[in-house]
Every structure is written in C-alpha cells, then in structure tokens.
Coordinates of C-alpha atoms and ligand atoms in Angstrom, one line a residue:
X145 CA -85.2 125.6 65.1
X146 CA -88.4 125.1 63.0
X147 CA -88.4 127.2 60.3
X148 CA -91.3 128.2 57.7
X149 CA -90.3 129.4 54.0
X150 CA -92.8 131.6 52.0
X151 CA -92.9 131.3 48.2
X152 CA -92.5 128.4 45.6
X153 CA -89.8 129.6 42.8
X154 CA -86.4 128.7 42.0
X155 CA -85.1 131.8 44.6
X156 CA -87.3 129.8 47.6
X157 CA -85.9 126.6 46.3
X158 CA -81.9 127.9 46.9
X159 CA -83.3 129.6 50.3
X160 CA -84.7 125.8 51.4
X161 CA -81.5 124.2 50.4
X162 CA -79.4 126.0 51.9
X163 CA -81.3 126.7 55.2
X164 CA -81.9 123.0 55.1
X165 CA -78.1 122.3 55.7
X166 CA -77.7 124.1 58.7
X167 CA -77.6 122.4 61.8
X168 CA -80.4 124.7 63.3
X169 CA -83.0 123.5 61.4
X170 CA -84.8 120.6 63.0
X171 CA -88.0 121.4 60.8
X172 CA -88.9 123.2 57.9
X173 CA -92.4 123.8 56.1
X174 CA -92.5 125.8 52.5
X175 CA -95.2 127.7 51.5
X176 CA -96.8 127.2 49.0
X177 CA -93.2 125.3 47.8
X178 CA -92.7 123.2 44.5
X179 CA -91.6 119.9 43.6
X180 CA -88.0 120.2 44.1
X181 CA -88.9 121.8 47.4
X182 CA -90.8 118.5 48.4
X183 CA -87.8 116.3 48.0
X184 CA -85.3 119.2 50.1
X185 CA -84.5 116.9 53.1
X186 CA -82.5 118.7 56.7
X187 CA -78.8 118.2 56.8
X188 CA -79.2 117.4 60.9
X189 CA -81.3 114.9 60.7
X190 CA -82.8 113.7 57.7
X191 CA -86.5 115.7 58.4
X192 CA -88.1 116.2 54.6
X193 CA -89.0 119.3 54.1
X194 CA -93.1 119.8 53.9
X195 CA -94.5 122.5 51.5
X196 CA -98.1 123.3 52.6
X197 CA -100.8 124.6 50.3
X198 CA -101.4 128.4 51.4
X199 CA -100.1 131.0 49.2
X200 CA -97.7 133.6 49.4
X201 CA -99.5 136.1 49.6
X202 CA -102.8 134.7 52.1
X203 CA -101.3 136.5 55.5
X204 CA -103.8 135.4 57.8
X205 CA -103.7 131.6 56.8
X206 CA -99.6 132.1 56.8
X207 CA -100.1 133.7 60.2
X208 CA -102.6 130.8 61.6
X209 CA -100.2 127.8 60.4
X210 CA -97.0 129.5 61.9
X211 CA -99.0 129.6 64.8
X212 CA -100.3 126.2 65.6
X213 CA -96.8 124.4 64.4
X214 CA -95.3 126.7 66.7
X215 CA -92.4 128.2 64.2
X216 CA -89.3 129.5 65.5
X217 CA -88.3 131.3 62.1
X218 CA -90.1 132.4 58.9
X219 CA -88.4 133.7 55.9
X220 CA -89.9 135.5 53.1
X221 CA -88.9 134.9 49.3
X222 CA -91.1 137.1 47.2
X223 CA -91.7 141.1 47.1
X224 CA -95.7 140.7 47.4
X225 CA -96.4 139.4 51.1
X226 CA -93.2 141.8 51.8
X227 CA -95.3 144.8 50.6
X228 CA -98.9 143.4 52.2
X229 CA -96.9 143.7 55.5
X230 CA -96.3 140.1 56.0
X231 CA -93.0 141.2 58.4
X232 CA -95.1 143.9 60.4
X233 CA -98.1 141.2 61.0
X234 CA -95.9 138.1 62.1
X235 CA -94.5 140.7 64.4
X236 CA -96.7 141.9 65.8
X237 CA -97.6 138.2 67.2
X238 CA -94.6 138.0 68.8
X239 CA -93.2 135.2 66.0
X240 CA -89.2 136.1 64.3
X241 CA -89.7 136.9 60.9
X242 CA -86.7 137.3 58.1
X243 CA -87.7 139.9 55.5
X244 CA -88.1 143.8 55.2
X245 CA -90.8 145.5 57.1
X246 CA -94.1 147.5 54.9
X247 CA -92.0 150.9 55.4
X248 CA -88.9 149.6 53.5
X249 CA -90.6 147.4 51.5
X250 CA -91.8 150.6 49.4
X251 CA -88.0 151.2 48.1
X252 CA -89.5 148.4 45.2
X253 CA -93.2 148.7 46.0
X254 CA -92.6 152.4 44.6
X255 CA -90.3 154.1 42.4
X256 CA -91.2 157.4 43.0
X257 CA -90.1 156.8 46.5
X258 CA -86.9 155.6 45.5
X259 CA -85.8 157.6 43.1
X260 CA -86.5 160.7 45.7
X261 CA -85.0 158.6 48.3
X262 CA -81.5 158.8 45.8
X263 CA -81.3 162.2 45.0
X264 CA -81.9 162.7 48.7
X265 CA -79.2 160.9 49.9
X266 CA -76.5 161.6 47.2
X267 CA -77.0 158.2 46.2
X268 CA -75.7 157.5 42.2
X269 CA -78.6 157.3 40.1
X270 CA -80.1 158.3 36.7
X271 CA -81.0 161.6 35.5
X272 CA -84.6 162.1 36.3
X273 CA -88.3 163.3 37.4
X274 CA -91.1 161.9 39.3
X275 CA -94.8 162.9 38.0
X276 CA -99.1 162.8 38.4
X277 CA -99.4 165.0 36.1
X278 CA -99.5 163.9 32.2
X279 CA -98.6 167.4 30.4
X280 CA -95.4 167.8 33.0
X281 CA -94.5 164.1 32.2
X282 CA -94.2 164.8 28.3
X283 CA -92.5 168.2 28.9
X284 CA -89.4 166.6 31.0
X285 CA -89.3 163.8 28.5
X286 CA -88.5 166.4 25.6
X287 CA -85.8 167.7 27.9
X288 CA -83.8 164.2 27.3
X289 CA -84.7 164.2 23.3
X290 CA -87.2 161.4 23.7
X291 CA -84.7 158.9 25.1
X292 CA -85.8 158.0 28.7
X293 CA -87.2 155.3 30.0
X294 CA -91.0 156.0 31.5
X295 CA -91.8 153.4 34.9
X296 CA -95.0 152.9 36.3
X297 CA -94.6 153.8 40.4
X298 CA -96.1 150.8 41.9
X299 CA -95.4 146.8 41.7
X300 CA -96.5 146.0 37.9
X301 CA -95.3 142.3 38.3
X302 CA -91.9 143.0 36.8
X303 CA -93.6 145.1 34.0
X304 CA -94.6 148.7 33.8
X305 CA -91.3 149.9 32.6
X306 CA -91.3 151.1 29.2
X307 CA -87.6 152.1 27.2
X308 CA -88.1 155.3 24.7
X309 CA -86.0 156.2 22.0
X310 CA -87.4 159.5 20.7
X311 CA -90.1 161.7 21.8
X312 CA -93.4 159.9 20.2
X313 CA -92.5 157.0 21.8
X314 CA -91.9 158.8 25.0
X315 CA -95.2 160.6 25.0
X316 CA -97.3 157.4 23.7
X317 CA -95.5 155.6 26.9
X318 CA -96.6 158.4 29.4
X319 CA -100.1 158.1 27.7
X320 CA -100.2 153.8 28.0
X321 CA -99.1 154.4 31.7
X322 CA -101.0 157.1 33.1
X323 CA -104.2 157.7 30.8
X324 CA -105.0 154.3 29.3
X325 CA -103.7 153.0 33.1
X326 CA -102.1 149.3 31.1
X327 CA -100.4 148.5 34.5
X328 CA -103.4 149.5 36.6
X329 CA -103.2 152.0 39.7
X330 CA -99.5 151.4 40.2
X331 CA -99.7 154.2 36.8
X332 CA -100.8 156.9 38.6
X333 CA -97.8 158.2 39.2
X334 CA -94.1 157.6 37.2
X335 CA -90.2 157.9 37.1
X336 CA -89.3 159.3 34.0
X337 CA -85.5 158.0 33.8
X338 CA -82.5 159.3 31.5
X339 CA -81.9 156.6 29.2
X340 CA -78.5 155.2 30.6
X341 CA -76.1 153.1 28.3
X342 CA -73.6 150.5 29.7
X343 CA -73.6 147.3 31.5
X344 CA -76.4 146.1 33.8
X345 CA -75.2 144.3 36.9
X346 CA -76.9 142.8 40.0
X347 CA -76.2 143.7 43.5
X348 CA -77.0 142.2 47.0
X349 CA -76.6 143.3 50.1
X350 CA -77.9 141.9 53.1
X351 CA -78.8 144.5 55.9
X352 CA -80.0 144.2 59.9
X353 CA -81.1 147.9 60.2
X354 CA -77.4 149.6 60.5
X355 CA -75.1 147.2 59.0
X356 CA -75.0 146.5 54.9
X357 CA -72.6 143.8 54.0
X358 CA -72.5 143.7 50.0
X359 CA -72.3 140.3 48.4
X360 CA -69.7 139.4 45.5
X361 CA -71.2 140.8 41.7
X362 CA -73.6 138.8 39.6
X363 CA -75.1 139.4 36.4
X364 CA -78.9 138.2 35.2
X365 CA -79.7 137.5 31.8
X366 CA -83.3 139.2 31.2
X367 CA -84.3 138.9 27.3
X368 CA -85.4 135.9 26.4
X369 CA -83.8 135.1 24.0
X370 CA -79.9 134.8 22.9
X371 CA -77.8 138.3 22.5
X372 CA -80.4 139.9 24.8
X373 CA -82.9 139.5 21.9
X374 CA -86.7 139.2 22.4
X375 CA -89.3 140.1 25.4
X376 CA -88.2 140.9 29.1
X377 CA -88.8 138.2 31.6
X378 CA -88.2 137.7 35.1
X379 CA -84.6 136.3 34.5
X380 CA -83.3 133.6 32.0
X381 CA -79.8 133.1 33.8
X382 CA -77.4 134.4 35.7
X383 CA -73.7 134.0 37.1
X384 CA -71.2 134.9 39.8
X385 CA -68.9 136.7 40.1
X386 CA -69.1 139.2 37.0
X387 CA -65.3 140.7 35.6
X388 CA -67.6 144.0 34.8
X389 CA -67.0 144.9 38.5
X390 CA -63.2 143.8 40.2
X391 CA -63.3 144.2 44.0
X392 CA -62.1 147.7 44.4
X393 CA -65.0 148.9 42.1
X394 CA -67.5 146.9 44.0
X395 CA -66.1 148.1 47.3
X396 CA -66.1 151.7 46.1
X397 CA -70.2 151.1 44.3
X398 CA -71.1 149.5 47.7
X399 CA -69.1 153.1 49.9
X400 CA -71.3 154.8 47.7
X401 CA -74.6 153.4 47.8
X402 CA -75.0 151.5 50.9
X403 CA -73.6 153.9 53.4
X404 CA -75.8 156.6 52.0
X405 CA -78.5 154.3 51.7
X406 CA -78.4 152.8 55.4
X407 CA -77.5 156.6 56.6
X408 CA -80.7 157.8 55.1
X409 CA -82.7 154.6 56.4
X410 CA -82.0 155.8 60.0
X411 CA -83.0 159.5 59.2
X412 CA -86.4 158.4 57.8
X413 CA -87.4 156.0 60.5
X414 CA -87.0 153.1 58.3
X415 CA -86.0 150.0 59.8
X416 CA -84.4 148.1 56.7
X417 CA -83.7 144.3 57.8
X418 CA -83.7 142.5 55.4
X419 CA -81.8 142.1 51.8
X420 CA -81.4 145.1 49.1
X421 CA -80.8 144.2 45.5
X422 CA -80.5 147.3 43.6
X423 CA -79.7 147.1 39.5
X424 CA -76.9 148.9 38.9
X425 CA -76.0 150.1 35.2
X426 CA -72.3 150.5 34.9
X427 CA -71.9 153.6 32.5
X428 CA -68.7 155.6 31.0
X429 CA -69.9 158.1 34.2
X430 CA -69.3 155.4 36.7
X431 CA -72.2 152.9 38.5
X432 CA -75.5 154.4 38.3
X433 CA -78.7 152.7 40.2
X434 CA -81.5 152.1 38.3
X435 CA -84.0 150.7 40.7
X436 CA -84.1 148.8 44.3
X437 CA -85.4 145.9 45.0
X438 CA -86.1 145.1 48.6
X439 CA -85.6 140.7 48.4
X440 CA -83.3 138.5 46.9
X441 CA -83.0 138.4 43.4
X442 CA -83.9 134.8 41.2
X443 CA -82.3 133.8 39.4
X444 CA -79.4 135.4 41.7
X445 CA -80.0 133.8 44.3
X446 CA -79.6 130.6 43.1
X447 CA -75.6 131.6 42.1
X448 CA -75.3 133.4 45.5
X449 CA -76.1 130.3 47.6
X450 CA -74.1 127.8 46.0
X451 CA -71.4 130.1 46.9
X452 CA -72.0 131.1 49.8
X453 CA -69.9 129.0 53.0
X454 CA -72.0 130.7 55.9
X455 CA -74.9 129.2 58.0
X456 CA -77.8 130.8 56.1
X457 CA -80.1 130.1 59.5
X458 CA -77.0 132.1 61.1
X459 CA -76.8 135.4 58.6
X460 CA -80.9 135.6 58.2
X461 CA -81.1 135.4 62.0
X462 CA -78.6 138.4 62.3
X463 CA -80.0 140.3 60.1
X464 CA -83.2 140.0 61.7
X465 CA -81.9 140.7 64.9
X466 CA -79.7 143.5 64.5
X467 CA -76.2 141.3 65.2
X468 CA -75.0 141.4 61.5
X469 CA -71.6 143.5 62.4
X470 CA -70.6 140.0 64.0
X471 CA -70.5 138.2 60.9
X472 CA -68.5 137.9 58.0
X473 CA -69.6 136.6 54.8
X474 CA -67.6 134.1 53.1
X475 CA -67.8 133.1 49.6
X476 CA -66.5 129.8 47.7
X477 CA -63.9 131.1 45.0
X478 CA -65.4 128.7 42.2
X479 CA -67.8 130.9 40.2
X480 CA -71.2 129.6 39.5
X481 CA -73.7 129.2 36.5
X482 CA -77.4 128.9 36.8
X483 CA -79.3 128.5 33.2
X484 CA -83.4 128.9 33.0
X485 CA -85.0 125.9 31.4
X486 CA -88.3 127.8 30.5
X487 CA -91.8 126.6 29.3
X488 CA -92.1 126.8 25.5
X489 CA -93.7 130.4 24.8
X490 CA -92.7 132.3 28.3
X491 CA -92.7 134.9 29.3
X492 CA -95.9 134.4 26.6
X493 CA -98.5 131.8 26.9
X494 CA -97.1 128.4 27.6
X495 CA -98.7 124.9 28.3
X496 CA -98.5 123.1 31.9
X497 CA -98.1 119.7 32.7
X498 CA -95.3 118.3 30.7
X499 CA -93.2 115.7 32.0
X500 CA -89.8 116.6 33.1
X501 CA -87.3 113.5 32.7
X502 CA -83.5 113.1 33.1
X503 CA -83.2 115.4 36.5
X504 CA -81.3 112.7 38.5
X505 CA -78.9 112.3 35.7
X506 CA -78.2 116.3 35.9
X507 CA -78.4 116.2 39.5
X508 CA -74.8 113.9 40.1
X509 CA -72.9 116.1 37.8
X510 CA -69.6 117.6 40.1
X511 CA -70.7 120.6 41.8
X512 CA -74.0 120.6 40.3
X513 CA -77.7 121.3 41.6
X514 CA -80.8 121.8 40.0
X515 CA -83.3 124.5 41.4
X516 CA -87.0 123.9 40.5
X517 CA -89.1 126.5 39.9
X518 CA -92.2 126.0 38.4
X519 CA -92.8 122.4 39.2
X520 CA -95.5 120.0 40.3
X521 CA -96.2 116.0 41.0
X522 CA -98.6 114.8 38.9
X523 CA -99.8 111.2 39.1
X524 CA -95.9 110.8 40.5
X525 CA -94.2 112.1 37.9
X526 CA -92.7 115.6 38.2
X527 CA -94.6 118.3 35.9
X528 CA -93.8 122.1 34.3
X529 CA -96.1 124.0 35.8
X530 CA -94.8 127.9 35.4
X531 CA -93.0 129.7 32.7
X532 CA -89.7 129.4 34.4
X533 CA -89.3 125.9 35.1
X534 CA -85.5 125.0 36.9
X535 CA -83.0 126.5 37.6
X536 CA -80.1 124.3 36.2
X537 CA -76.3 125.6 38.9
X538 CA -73.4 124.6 38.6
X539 CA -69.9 125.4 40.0
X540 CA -66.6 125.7 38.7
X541 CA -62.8 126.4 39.1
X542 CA -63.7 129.4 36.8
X543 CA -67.0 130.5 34.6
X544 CA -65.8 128.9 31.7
X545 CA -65.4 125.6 33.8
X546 CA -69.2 126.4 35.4
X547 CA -70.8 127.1 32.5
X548 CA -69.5 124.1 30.7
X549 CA -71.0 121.8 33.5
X550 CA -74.6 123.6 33.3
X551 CA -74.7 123.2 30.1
X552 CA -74.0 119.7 30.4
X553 CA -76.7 119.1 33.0
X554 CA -78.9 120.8 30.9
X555 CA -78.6 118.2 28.1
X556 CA -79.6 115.5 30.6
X557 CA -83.0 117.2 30.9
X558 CA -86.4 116.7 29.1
X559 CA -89.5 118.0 28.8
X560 CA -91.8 119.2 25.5
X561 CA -91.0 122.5 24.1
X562 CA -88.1 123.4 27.0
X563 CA -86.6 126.7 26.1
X564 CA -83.5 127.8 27.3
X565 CA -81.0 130.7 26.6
X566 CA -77.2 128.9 25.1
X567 CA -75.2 132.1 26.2
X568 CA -75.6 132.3 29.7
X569 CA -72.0 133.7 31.3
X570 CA -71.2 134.1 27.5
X571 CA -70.3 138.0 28.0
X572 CA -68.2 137.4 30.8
X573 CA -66.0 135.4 28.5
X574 CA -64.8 137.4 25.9
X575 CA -63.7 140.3 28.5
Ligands
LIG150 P1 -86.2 148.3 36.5 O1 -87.5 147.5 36.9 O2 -86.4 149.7 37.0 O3 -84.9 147.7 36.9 O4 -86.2 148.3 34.9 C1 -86.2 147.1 34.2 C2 -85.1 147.1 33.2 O5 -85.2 148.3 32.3 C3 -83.7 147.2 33.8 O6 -83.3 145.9 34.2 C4 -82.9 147.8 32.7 O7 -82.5 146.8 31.8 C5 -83.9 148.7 32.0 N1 -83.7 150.1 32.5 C6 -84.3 150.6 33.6 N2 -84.0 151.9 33.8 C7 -83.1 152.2 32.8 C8 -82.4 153.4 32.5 N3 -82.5 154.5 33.1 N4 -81.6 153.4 31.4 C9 -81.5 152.2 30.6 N5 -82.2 151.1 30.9 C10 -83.0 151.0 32.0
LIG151 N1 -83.4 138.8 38.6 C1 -84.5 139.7 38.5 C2 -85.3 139.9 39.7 O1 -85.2 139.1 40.6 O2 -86.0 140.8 39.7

C-alpha cells in the first residue's frame, strides 16, 4: 500500500513510525514532513520514507501529488486541511482518505457547535452559554460571579480561550474577543464556560462512523513551565496511562460520552470517521468535557503509539471504512513518557537553526524513541526549526521507570537555549 502522510510535527512523526512498521506499507511520502520524518525507513522492506515540500494545508497540490504517485492511503495529522475539507476533496476523486470529513470537523473548528452539540445529546459538560451578542455575553458572565472561561468560536490556533476570575476580567475578555476581534473572525461568536476545578485529562477515541473504541488515559502538560507555571502552549509533555482515571471510570466517561456522542452523530447526518480527542476535566461532580477535538492529540500521540500493538495501517483503514467493530485495540502494559525539548523563548519568539547533537546517543536507550518536531537539515546537520522541537518517549515497566529513561535521553541531547519542562509524569507519582 502506498501511503501519503499530511503534516510535519512530532504527532505526524509517531503516525510515520508507526505506519512505517506495518507490513502494508510498501511506500510512504510525508507532507510537508521533518527531519526525523526523512530518516523513518518501512519495516517490509527498507523503502525511506520521502517528505515532499507541499504544505498542509495547499489541497489542490496535496490532491495533484496523490494523484500522479498513485496513493492507495492518505492520512491526515493536523485540524486545518481537516477543516478546509481535505477528506471531502480526496473523496470525491475517488482516493481513501484517513481523517474526519468538513461536517465533523466543526466539533473543533467551532465551539459553539459543540457545546450545543452536548447539551443536546446529554453529553457531560460545563455549565454554559453560547453568544453574538456582547451585552448578553457580559450578562451570563455575572450569572457565574465572574468566574468562567470566555472561548472564541472558531480555530484561533490553540488560542482564543481566555480563563476569568471575577467579573472585570470577564467583561474585558468578552470585549478582547468580540469587539477589539484579537483572534480574528473566529470572535464573532463565543462559549462562555463555568469555570470548572479539578484534573484535566486527555481522551482518544478512534471512530468509523458507528463504532467509538476509547484508547487507555493520558495526560498533557500545557504551561510552559514547571508546576503548570507560565504561558499556554501546544503541549510540553505528556504520559500514559494516568492513575486520575482507573478502568472502570474510563469505561463509565467513555458510556457516557461516546455513545451519546456517536448516537447524536447519526441523528445529525454526521459521518464522524475519524479520531475524537475531547479534554475532559475531572471535577468533585464527576468527568466534565471541556472541548472536542476532531484529530489526534501531540504530544499524545506520541505516548499512544509507542503503546499501541495493532497494525496502525489496519485500525486507520477500518476506521475509514466503516469495519472498526472487527478490531480490538491492544495496548503494551509499560507506561510511556514523552518530554518536549522546546526552542528557547516558545511559545514566545525563539531563534531557528541551532544545531541539534547527541540524538543517536538518546536514540539506543531501552525502549526509547525520539519524535522530531520542529526539525530541518541544514548543510547536513539536523537544525531547530519550530518552537517545539522533539519529542523525547520512552517506555517503562511503570511511569516512574519511563520517566527516568526520558529524562535520561534527554541529557544526551544538545542544542542552544533547549527548554524543557523537569516534571513531566511528576503528578502521577505522588497519587
Ligand atoms: P480548550 O481549548 O477549550 O480545551 O481550552 C484550553 C484550556 O483552557 C483547557 O485545556 C483547560 O486547561 C482550560 N479550560 C477550558 N475550559 C475550561 C473550563 N470550563 N474550566 C476550567 N478550565 C478550562
Ligand atoms: N495536546 C494538545 C493538543 O493536541 O491540542
């Protein structure tokens, strides 16, 4: 099977590596890709993986190449050529296409569709309101004291969701989204959330239209700095599986968001194939979701596929193809680490360029793999060339045992001004 991979982060990097290991593959191309990507060679028969300069999110040159290299299988990696329709276009050209579809690509492209798509459906969610109009906005927000937290409706590139803790900070974030417009058009409109205290976790669920089938708990790390201190940023770590969730309480979240959630699918007309990651805080009230996202997650995904024992060319397929039911996902019991070595300054300004040294030492630790991220080959050396850099896994008989081991392989890696969080899987350890 020839097989094209659209994206070039750390998430695309797992979803290469682990595709590249199953004995489907017989070719594989990565768009745009990175420089870990580059050096991804096919389990079957030794092929190296090509990444190809078109970007994510140029359809019609993503549509030409699949084309003329005749490929058998494309997989997405990132929300944006999800939401531009990239599934509905490949489609409609008759090529196999792993992803969700525009229609269900809105449960992240929009909040406000969402959060009405949960109260709905019964689904477990936050206390809230969805408004255009600015004077309605401030009113709900005084019915919750001030503490809520105000999201811009549309994709704000991870941003556009401001936390409130009284009712001046409330109204000046309603004001910032919707009159001064600081994350664009996607501020017409908000979700104006309850302020919900617990325990964040991440969920995963891969779907083929009927069938859900959840994945075991992991947990990002999205400050960053250590003790969740400092800005948001797209992820800084993460592990798997999380204690904050044992298997009964997973089973029970996933009763009681997925079946609503696939149930209402079907009523709507929505054909969801694809994966759903929705955040989930875990409050004194029981799981609550706080948003859905409509891909994998990254870092998760780099924890999820070092654990997981299926044929990733087999599950994606299914998915795709409406056969899911047939398959059951199995999971390595070692529990897995991935630390973010960032560029100084993310998820501020940072410099590009610097040489990265030491990943072959990291590389033969037991059970370890590093995921690149932002990377590039310069004059043949590999270069940062994104705020988050690698993607540092590791497995082990237990987190402790995993996290020791990343850490490890993080020593063995250099590059000027490399930031990294140093408690990564630390909360999991002291429950
Ligand atoms: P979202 O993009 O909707 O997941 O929001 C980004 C982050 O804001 C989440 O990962 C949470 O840490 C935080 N957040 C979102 N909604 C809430 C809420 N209702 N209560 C508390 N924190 C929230
Ligand atoms: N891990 C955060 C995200 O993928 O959105």
């Amino acid at each position: 099977m020839k097989i094209l991979v659209i994206g070039s982060g750390g998430r695309e990097h797992a979803l290469v590596w682990k595709l590249a290991q199953s004995p489907h593959a017989t070719q594989m191309w990565c768009a745009p890709g990175n420089a870990g990507i580059a050096q991804e060679r096919l389990g079957k028969n030794g092929t190296a993986v090509e990444c190809v300069n078109i970007g994510a999110e140029d359809l019609p040159k993503l549509l030409a190449f699949a084309q003329e290299k005749r490929v058998d299988f494309t997989v997405v990696g990132p929300d944006n050529p999800l939401a531009l329709g990239i599934v509905d276009l490949f489609q409609k050209h008759g090529l196999k296409i792993w992803g969700v579809n525009q229609k269900a690509s809105q449960f992240e492209a929009s909040k406000v569709f969402s959060q009405k798509f949960m109260e709905k459906y019964g689904i477990p969610t936050a206390a809230a309101g969805t408004f255009s109009d600015v004077v309605a906005a401030k009113k709900f927000t005084a019915t919750l004291g001030g503490k809520c937290v105000v999201k811009a409706d549309g994709l704000a590139l991870g941003k556009g969701v401001l936390i409130c803790h009284n009712q001046a900070e409330a109204e000046k974030a309603v004001d910032e989204i919707m009159v001064s417009k600081a994350f664009g058009a996607a501020g017409a409109n908000v979700v104006i959330q309850e302020f919900l205290e617990g325990i964040e976790v991440s969920l995963h669920a891969l779907c083929d239209g009927t069938t859900a089938k959840i994945f075991p708990t992991s947990q990002d790390h999205k400050r960053a700095l250590d003790n969740d201190e400092g800005l948001n940023t797209g992820g800084m770590g993460t592990y798997s599986p999380s204690p904050f969730l044992n298997d009964t309480q997973l089973a029970e979240t996933a009763r009681r968001v997925l079946e609503p959630f696939m149930r209402g699918c079907v009523t709507e007309g929505i054909d969801y194939r694809g994966l759903l990651y929705p955040g989930v805080m875990l409050t004194k009230n029981g799981p609550k979701i706080l948003e859905f996202n409509a891909r994998f997650g990254d870092p998760e995904t780099q924890v999820y596929l070092t654990r997981l024992e299926n044929d990733l060319v087999e599950l994606l397929d299914a998915s795709a193809s409406g056969t899911l039911a047939k398959h059951k996902l199995q999971w390595s019991p070692l529990a897995s680490v991935c630390v973010v070595m960032a560029s100084g300054g993310y998820p501020g300004n940072y410099a590009k360029g610097k040489v990265i040294t030491g990943l072959d030492a990291a590389n033969v630790l037991p059970h370890t793999k590093v995921f690149h991220a932002g990377t590039a080959i310069k004059d043949g050396q590999i270069v940062t060339n994104g705020g988050r850099v690698l993607g540092v896994t590791s497995l082990g008989k237990d987190l402790r045992a995993a996290q020791a081991v990343a850490y490890a392989a993080v020593e063995c890696i250099q590059f000027d001004d490399a930031h990294f969080r140093c408690d990564i899987a630390a909360k999991a350890l002291v429950v």
